[in-house]
mmCIF file with all atom_site columns, C-alpha atoms in Angstrom:
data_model
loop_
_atom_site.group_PDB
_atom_site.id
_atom_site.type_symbol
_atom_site.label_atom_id
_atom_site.label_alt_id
_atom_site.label_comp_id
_atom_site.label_asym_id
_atom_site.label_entity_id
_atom_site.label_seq_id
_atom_site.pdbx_PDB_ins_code
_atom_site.Cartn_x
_atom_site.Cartn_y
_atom_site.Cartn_z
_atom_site.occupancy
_atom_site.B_iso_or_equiv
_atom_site.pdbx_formal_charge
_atom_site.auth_seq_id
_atom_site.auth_comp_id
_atom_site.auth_asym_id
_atom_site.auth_atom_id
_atom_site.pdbx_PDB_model_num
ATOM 1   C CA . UNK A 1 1   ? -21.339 7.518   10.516  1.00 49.00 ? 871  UNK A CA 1
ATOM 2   C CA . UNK A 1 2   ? -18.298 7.882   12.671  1.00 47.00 ? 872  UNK A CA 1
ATOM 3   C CA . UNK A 1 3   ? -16.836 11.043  13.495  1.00 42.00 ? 873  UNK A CA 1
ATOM 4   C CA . UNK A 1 4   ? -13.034 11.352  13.028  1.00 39.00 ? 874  UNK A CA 1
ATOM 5   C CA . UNK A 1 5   ? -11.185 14.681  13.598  1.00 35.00 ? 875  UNK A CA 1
ATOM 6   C CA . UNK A 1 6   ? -7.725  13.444  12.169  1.00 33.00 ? 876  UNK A CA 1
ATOM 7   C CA . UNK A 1 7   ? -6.047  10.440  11.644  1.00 34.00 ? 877  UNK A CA 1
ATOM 8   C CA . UNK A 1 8   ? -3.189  10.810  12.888  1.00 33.00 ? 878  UNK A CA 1
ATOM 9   C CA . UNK A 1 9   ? -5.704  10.695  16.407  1.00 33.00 ? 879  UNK A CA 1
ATOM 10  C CA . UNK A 1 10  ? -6.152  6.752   16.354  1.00 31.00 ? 880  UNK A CA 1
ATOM 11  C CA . UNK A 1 11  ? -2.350  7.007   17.007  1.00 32.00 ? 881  UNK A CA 1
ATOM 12  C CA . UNK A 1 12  ? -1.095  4.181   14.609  1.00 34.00 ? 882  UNK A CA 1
ATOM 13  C CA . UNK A 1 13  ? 2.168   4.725   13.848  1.00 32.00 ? 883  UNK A CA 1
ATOM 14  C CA . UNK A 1 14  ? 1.880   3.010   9.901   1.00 33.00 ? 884  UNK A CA 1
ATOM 15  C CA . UNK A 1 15  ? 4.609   0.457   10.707  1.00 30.00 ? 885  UNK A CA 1
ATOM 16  C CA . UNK A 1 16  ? 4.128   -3.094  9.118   1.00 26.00 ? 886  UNK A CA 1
ATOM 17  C CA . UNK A 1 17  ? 6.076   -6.151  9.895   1.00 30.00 ? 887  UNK A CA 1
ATOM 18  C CA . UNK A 1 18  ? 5.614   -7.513  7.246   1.00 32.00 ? 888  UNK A CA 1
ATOM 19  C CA . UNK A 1 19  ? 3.591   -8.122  3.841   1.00 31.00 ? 889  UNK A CA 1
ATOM 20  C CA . UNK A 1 20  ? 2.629   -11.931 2.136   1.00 33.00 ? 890  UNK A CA 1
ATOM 21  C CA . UNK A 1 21  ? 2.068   -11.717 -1.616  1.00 35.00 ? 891  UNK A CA 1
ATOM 22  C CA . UNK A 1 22  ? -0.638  -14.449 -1.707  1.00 38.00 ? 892  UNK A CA 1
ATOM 23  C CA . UNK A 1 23  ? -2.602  -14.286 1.650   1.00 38.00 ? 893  UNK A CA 1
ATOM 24  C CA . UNK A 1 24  ? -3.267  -18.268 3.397   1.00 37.00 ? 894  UNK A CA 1
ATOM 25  C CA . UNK A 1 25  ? -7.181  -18.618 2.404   1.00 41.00 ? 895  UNK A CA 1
ATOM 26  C CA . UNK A 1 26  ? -9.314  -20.751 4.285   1.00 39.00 ? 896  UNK A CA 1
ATOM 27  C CA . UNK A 1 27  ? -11.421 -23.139 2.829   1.00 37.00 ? 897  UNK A CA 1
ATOM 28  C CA . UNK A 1 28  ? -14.497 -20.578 2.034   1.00 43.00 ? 898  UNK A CA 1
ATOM 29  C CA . UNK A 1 29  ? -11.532 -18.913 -0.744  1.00 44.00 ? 899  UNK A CA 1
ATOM 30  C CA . UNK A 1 30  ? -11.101 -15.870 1.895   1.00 49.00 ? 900  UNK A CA 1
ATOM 31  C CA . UNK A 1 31  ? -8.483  -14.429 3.766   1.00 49.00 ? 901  UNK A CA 1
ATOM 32  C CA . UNK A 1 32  ? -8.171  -15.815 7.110   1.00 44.00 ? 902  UNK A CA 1
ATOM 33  C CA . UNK A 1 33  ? -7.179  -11.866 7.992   1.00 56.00 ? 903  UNK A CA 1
ATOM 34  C CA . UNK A 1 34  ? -10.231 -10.746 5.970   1.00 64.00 ? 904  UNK A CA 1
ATOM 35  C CA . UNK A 1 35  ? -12.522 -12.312 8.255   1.00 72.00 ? 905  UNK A CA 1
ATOM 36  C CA . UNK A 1 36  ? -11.628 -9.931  11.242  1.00 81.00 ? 906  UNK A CA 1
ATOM 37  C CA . UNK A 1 37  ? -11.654 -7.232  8.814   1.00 82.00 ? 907  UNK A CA 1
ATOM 38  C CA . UNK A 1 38  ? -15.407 -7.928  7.852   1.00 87.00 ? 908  UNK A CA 1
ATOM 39  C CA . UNK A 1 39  ? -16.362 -7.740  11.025  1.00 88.00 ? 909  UNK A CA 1
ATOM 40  C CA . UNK A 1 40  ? -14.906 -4.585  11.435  1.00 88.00 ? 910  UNK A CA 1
ATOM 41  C CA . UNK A 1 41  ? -16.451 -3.209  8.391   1.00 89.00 ? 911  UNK A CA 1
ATOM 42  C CA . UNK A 1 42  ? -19.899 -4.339  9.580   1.00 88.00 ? 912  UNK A CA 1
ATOM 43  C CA . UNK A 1 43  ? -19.506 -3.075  12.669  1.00 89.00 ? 913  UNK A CA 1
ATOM 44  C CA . UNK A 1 44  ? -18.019 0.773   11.791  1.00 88.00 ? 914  UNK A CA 1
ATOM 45  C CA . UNK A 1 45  ? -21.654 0.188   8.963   1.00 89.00 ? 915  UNK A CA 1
ATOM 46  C CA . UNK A 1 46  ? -23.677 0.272   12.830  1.00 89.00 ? 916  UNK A CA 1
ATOM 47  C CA . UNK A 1 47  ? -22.309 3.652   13.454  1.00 89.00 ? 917  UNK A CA 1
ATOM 48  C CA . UNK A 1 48  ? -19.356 2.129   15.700  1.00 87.00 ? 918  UNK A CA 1
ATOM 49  C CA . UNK A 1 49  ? -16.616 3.837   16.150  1.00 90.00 ? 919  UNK A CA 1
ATOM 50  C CA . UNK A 1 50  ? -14.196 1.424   17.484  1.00 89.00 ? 920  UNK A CA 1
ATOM 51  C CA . UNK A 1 51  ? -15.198 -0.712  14.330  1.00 88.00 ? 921  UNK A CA 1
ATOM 52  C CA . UNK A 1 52  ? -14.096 2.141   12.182  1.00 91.00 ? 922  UNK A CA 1
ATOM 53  C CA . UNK A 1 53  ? -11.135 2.731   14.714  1.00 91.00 ? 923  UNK A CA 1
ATOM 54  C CA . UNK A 1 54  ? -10.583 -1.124  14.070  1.00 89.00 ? 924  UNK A CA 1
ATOM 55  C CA . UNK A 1 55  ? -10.749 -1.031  10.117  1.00 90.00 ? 925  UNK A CA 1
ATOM 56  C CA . UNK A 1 56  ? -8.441  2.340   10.078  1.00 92.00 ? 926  UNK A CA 1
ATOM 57  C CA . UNK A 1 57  ? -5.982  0.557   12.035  1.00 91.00 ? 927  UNK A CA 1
ATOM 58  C CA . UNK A 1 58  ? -6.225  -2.584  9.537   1.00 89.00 ? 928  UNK A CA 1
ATOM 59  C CA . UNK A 1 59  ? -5.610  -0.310  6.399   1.00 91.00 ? 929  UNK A CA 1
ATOM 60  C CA . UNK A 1 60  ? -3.621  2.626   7.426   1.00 92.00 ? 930  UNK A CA 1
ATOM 61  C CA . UNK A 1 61  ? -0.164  1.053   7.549   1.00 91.00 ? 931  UNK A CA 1
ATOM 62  C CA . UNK A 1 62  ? -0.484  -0.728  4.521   1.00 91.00 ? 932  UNK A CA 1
ATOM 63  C CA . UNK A 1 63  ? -1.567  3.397   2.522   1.00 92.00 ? 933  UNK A CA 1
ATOM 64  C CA . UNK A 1 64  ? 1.530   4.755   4.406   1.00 91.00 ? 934  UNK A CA 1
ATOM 65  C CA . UNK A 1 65  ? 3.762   2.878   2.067   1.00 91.00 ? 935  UNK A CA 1
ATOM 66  C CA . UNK A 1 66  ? 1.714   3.150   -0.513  1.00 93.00 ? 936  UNK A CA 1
ATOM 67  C CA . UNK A 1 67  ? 1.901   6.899   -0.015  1.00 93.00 ? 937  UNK A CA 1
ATOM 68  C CA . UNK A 1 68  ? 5.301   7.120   0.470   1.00 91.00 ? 938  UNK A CA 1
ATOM 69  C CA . UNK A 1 69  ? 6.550   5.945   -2.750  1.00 91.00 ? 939  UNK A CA 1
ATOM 70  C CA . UNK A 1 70  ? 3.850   8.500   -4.327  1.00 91.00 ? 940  UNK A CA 1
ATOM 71  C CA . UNK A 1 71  ? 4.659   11.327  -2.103  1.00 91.00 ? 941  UNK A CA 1
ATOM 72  C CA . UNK A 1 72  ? 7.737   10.929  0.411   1.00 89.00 ? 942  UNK A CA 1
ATOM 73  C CA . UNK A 1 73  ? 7.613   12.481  3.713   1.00 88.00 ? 943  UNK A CA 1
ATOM 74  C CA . UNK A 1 74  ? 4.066   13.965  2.993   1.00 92.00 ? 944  UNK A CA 1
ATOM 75  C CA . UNK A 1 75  ? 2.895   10.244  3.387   1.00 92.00 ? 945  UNK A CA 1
ATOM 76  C CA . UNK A 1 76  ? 1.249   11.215  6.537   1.00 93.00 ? 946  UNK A CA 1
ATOM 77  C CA . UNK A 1 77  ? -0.270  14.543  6.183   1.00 94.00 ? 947  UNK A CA 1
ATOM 78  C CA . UNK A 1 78  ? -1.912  13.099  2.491   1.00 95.00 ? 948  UNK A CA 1
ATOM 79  C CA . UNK A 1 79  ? -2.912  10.255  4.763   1.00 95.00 ? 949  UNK A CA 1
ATOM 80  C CA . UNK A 1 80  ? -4.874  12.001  6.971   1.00 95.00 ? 950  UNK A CA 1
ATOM 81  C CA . UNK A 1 81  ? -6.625  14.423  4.147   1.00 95.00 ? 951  UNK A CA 1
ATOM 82  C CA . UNK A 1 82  ? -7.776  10.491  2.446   1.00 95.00 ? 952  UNK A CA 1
ATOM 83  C CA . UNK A 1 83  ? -9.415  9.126   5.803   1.00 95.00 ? 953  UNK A CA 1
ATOM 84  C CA . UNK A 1 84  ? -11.024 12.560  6.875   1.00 94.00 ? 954  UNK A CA 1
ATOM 85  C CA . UNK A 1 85  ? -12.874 12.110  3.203   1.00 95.00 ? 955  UNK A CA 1
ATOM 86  C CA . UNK A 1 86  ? -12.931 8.323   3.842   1.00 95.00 ? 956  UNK A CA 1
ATOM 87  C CA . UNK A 1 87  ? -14.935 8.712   6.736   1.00 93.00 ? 957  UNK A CA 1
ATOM 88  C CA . UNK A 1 88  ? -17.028 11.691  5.489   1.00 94.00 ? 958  UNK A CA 1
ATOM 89  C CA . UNK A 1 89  ? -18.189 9.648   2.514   1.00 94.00 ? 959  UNK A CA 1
ATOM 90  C CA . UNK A 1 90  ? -18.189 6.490   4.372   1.00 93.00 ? 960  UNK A CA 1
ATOM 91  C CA . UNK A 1 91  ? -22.025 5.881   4.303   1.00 91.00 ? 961  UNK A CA 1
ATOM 92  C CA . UNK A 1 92  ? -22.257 5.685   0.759   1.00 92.00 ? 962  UNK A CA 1
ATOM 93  C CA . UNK A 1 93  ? -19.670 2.972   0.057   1.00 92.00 ? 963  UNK A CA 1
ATOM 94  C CA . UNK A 1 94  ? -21.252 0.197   -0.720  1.00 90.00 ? 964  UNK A CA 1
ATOM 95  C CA . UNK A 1 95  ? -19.209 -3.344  -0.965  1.00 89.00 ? 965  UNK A CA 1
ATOM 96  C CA . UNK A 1 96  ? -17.152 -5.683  1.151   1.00 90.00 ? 966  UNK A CA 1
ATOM 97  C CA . UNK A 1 97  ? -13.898 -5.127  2.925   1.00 88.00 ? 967  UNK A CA 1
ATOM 98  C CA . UNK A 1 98  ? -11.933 -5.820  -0.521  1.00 90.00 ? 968  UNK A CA 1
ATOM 99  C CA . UNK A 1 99  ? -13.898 -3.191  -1.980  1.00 92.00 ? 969  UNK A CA 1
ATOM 100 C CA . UNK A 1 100 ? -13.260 -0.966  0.561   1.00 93.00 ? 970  UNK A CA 1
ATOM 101 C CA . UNK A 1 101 ? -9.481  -1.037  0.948   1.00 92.00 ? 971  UNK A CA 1
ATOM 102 C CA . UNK A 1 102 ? -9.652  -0.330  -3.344  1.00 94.00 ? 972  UNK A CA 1
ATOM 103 C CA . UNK A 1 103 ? -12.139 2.554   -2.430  1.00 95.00 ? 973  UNK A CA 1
ATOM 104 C CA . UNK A 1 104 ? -9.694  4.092   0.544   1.00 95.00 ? 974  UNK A CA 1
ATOM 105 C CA . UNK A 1 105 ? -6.681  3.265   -2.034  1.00 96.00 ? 975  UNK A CA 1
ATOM 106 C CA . UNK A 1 106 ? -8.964  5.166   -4.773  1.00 96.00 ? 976  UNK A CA 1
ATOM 107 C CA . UNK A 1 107 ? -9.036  8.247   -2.158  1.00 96.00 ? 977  UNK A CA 1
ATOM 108 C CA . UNK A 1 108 ? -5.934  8.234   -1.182  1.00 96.00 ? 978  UNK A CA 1
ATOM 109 C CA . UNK A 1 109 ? -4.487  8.098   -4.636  1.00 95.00 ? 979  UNK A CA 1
ATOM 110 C CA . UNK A 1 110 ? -6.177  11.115  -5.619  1.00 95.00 ? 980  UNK A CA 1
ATOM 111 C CA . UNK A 1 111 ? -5.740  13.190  -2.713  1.00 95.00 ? 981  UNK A CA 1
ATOM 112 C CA . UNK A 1 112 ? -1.532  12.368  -3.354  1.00 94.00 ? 982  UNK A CA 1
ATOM 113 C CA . UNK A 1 113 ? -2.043  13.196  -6.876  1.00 93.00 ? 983  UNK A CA 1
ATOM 114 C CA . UNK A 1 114 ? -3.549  16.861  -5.887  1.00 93.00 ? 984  UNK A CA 1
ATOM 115 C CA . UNK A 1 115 ? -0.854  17.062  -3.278  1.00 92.00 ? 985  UNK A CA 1
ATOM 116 C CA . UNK A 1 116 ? 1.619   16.391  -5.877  1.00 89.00 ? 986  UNK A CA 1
ATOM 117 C CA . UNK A 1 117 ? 0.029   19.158  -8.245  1.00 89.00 ? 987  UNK A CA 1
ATOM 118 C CA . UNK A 1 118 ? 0.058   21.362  -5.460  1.00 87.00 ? 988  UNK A CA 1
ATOM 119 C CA . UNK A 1 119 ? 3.692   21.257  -4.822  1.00 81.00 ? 989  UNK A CA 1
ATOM 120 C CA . UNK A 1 120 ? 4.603   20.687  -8.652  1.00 72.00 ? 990  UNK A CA 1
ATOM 121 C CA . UNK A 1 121 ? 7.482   18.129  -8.289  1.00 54.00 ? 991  UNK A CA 1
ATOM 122 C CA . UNK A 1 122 ? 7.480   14.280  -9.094  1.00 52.00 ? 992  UNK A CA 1
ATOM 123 C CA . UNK A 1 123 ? 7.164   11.374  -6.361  1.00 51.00 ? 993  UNK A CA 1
ATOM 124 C CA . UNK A 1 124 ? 10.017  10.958  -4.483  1.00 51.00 ? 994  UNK A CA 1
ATOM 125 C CA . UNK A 1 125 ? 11.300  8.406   -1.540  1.00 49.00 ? 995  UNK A CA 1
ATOM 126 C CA . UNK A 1 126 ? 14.541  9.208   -0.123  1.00 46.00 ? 996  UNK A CA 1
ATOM 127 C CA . UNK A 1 127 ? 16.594  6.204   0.220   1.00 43.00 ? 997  UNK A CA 1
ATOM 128 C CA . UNK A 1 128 ? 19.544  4.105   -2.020  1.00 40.00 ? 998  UNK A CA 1
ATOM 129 C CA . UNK A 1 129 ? 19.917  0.635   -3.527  1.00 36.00 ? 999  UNK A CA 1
ATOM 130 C CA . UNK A 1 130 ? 23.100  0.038   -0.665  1.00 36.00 ? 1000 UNK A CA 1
ATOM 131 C CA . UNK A 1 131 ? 20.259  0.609   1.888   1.00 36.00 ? 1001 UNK A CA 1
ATOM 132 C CA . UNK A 1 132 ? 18.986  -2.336  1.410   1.00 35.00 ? 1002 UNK A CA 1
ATOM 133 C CA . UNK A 1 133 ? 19.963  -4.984  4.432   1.00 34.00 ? 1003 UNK A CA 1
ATOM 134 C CA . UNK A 1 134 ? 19.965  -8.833  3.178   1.00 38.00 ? 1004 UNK A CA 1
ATOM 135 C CA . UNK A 1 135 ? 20.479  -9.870  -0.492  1.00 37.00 ? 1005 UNK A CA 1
ATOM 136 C CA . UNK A 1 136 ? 18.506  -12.089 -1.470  1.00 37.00 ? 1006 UNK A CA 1
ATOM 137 C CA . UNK A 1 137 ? 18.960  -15.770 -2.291  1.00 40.00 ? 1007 UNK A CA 1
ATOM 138 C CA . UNK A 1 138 ? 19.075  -17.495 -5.868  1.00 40.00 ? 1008 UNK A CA 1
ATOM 139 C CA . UNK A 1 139 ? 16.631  -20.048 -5.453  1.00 40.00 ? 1009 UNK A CA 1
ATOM 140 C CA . UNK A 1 140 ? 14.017  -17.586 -4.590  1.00 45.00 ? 1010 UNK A CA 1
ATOM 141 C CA . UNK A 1 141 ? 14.664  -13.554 -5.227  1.00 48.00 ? 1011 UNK A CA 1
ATOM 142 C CA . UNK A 1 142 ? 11.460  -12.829 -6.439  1.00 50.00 ? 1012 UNK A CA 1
ATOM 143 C CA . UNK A 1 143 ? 10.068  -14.110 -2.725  1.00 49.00 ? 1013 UNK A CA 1
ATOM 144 C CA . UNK A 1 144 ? 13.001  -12.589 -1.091  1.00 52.00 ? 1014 UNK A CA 1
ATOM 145 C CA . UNK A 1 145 ? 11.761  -8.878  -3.153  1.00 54.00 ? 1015 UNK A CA 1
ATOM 146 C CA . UNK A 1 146 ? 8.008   -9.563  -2.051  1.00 50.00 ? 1016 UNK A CA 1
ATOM 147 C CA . UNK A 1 147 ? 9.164   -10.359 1.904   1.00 52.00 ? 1017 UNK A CA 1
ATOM 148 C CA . UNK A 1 148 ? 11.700  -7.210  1.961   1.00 51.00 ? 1018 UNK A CA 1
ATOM 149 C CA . UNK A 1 149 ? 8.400   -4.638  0.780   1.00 51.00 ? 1019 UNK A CA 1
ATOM 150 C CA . UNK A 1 150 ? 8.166   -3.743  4.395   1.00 52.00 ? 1020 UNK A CA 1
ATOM 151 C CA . UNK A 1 151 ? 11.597  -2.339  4.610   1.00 65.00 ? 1021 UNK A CA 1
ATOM 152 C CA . UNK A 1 152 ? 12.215  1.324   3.669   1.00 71.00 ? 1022 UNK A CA 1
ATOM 153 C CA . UNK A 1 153 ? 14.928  0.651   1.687   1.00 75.00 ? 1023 UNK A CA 1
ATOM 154 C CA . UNK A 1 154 ? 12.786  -1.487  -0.387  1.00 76.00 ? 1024 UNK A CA 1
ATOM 155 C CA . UNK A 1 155 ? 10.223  0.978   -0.587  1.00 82.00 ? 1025 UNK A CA 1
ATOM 156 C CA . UNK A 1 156 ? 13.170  3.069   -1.854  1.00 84.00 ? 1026 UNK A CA 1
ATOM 157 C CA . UNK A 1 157 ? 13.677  0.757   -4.682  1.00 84.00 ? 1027 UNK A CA 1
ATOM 158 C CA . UNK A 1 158 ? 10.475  0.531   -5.956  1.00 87.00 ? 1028 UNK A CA 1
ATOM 159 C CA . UNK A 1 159 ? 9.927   4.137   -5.976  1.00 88.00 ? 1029 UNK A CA 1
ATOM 160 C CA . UNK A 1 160 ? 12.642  4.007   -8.680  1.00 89.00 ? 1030 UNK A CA 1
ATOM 161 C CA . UNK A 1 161 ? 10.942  1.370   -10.912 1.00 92.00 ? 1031 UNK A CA 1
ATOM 162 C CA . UNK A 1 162 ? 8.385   2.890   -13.440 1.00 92.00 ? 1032 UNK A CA 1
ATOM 163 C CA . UNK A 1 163 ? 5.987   4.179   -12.216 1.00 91.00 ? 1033 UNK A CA 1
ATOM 164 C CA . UNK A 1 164 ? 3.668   2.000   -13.422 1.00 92.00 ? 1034 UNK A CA 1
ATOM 165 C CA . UNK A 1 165 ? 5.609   -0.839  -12.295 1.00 92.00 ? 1035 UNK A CA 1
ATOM 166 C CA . UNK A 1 166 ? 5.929   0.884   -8.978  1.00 92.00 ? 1036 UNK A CA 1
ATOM 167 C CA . UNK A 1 167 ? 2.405   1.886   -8.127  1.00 93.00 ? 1037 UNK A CA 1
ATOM 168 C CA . UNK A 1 168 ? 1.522   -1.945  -9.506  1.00 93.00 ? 1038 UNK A CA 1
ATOM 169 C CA . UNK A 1 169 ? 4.130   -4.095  -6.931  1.00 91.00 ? 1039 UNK A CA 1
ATOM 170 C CA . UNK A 1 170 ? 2.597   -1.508  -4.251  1.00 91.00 ? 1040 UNK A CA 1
ATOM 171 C CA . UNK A 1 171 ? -1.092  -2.161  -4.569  1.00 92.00 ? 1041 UNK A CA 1
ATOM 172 C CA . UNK A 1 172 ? -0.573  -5.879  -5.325  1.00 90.00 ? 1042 UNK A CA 1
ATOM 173 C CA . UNK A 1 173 ? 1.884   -6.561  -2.598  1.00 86.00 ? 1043 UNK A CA 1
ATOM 174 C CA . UNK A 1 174 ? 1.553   -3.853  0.212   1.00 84.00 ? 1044 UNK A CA 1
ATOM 175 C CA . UNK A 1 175 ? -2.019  -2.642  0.004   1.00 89.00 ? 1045 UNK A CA 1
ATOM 176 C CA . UNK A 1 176 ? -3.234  -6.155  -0.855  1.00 87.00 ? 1046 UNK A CA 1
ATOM 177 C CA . UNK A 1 177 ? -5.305  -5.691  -3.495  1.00 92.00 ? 1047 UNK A CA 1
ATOM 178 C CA . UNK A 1 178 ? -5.902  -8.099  -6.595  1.00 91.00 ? 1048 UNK A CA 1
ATOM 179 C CA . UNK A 1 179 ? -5.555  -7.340  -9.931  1.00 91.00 ? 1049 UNK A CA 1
ATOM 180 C CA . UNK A 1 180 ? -9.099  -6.479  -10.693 1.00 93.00 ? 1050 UNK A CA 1
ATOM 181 C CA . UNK A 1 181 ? -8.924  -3.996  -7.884  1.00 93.00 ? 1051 UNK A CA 1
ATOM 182 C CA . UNK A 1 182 ? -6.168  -2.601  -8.491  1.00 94.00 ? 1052 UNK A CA 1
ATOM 183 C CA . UNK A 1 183 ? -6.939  -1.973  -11.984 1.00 94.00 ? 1053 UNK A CA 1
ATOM 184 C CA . UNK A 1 184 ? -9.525  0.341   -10.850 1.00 94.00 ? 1054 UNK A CA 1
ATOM 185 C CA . UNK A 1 185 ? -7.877  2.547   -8.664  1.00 94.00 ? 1055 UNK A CA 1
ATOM 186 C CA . UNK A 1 186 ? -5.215  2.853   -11.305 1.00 93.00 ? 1056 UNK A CA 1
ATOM 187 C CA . UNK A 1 187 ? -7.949  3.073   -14.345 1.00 93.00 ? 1057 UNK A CA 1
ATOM 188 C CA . UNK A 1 188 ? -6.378  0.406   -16.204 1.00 93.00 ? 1058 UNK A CA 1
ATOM 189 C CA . UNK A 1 189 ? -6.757  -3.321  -17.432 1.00 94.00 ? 1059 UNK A CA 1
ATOM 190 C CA . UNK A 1 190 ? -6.529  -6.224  -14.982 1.00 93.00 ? 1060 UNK A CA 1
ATOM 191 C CA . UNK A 1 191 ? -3.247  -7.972  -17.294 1.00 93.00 ? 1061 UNK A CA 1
ATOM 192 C CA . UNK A 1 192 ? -1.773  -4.992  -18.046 1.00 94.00 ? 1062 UNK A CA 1
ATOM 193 C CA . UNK A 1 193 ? -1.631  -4.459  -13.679 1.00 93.00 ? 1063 UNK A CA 1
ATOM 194 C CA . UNK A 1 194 ? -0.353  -7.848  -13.366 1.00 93.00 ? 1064 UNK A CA 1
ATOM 195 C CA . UNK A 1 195 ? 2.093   -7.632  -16.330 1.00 93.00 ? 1065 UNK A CA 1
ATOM 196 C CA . UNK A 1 196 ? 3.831   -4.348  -14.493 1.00 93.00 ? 1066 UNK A CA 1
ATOM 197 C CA . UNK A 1 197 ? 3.445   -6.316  -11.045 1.00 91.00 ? 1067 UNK A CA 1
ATOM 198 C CA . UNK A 1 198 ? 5.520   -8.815  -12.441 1.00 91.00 ? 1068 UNK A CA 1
ATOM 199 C CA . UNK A 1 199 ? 7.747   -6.742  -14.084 1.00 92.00 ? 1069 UNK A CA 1
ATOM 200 C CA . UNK A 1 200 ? 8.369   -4.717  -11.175 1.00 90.00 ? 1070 UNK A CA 1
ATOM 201 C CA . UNK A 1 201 ? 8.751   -7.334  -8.911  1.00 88.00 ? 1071 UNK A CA 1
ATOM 202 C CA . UNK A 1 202 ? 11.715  -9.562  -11.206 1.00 89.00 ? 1072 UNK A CA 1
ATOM 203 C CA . UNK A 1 203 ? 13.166  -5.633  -11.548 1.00 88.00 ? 1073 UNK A CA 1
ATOM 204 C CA . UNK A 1 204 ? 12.919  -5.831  -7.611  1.00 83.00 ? 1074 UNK A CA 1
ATOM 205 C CA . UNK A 1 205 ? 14.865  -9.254  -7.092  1.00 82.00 ? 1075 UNK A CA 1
ATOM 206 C CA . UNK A 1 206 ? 17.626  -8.395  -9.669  1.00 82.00 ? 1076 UNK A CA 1
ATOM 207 C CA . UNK A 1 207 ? 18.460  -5.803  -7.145  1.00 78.00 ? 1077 UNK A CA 1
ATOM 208 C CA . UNK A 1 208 ? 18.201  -7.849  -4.052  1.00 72.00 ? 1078 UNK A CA 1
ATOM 209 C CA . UNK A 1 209 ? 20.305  -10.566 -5.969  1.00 70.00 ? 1079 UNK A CA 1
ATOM 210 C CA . UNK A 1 210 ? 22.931  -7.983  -6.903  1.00 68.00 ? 1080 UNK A CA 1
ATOM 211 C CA . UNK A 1 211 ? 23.364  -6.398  -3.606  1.00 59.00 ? 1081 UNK A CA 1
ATOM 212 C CA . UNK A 1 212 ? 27.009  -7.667  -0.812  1.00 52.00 ? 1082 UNK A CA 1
ATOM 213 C CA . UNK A 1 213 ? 25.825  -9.014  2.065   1.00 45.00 ? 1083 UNK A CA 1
ATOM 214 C CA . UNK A 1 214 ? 26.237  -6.743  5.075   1.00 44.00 ? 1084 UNK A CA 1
ATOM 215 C CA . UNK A 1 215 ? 29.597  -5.896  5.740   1.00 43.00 ? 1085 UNK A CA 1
ATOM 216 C CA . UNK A 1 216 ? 30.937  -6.669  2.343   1.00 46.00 ? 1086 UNK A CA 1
ATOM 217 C CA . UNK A 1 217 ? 32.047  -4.760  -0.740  1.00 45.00 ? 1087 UNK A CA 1
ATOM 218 C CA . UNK A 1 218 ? 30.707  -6.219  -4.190  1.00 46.00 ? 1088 UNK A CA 1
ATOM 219 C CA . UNK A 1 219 ? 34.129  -7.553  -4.412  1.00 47.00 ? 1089 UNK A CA 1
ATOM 220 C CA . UNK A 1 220 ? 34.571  -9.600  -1.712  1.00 44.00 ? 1090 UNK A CA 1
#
């Protein structure tokens, strides 16, 4: 099993260029990205640690914003307490590299819900609707909401959707996970994850469609 003394030691900084809502397949039905990630996750099974190094690096960025919507500027710290378990307990997961990114999500979910106890206060991301950059078009705000998820200030919208809503749009779009998986982590039903992903999402692009362009006041 690999060894890992603290996340925060692969030195990944958790930044993300960017996040597609439905991932190209090839023609086998997978992920093109998913096939690198497989191969890390069979490698890091041999006991290698740059495979685990590898497979952190794939799925850290993508918790981070997860985690900061739960739990703000903690993202980090609860980060680390999730993949010091994840890689304690790594020997008994059993599954592909979907099911591991819902069984790290799983972790990491309930490590920021003990955090959250801890410090007795709701989720919070600091951040305001203006902060957001580029409105969105008409023809398309519900792409323009998925391809702005990366952004900060979009992570600072969601955080004020529902939570349901919000936790849904994050481990759909961000994290990646489909709506069987992400049912689990969240101990719900499959529709009722999609029906708050959508939700969310049309909640998302009525902001994007609402906010001036750079530069400009809502009047101009």
């Amino acid at each position: 099993m690999p060894r890992v003394q603290s996340a925060a030691g692969f030195g990944d900084s958790g930044e993300i260029s960017g996040v597609v809502w439905s991932p190209r397949r090839s023609s086998a039905g997978r992920s093109i990205a998913d096939t690198g990630a497989e191969a890390m996750l069979t490698a890091a099974r041999r006991g290698d640690e740059d495979g685990f190094r590898a497979l952190y690096r794939e799925v850290q960025p993508k918790l981070l914003r997860y985690l900061q919507v739960l739990v703000g500027a903690d993202a980090e710290d609860v980060a680390s307490d999730a993949w010091l378990q994840i890689a304690r307990d790594f020997g008994s997961f059993r599954g592909d590299v979907d099911g591991f990114r819902g069984w790290a999500t799983t972790i990491a979910r309930n490590r920021a819900m003990d955090h959250l106890r801890r410090q007795q206060r709701r989720p919070v991301v600091h951040g305001t609707v203006e902060d957001v950059a580029e409105p969105a078009g008409p023809e398309d705000t519900a792409q323009a909401a998925v391809d702005s998820v990366a952004t900060d200030a979009a992570l600072a919208l969601i955080a004020r959707l529902p939570r349901d809503q919000a936790e849904a749009v994050l481990l759909r779009v961000v994290v990646g996970l489909d709506a069987k998986a992400a049912a689990k982590v969240l101990g719900k039903r499959p529709g009722a994850v999609r029906t708050a992903a959508h939700r969310g999402l049309r909640t998302l692009a009525a902001h994007l469609d609402k906010a001036p362009p750079p530069g400009r006041t809502p009047s101009e």
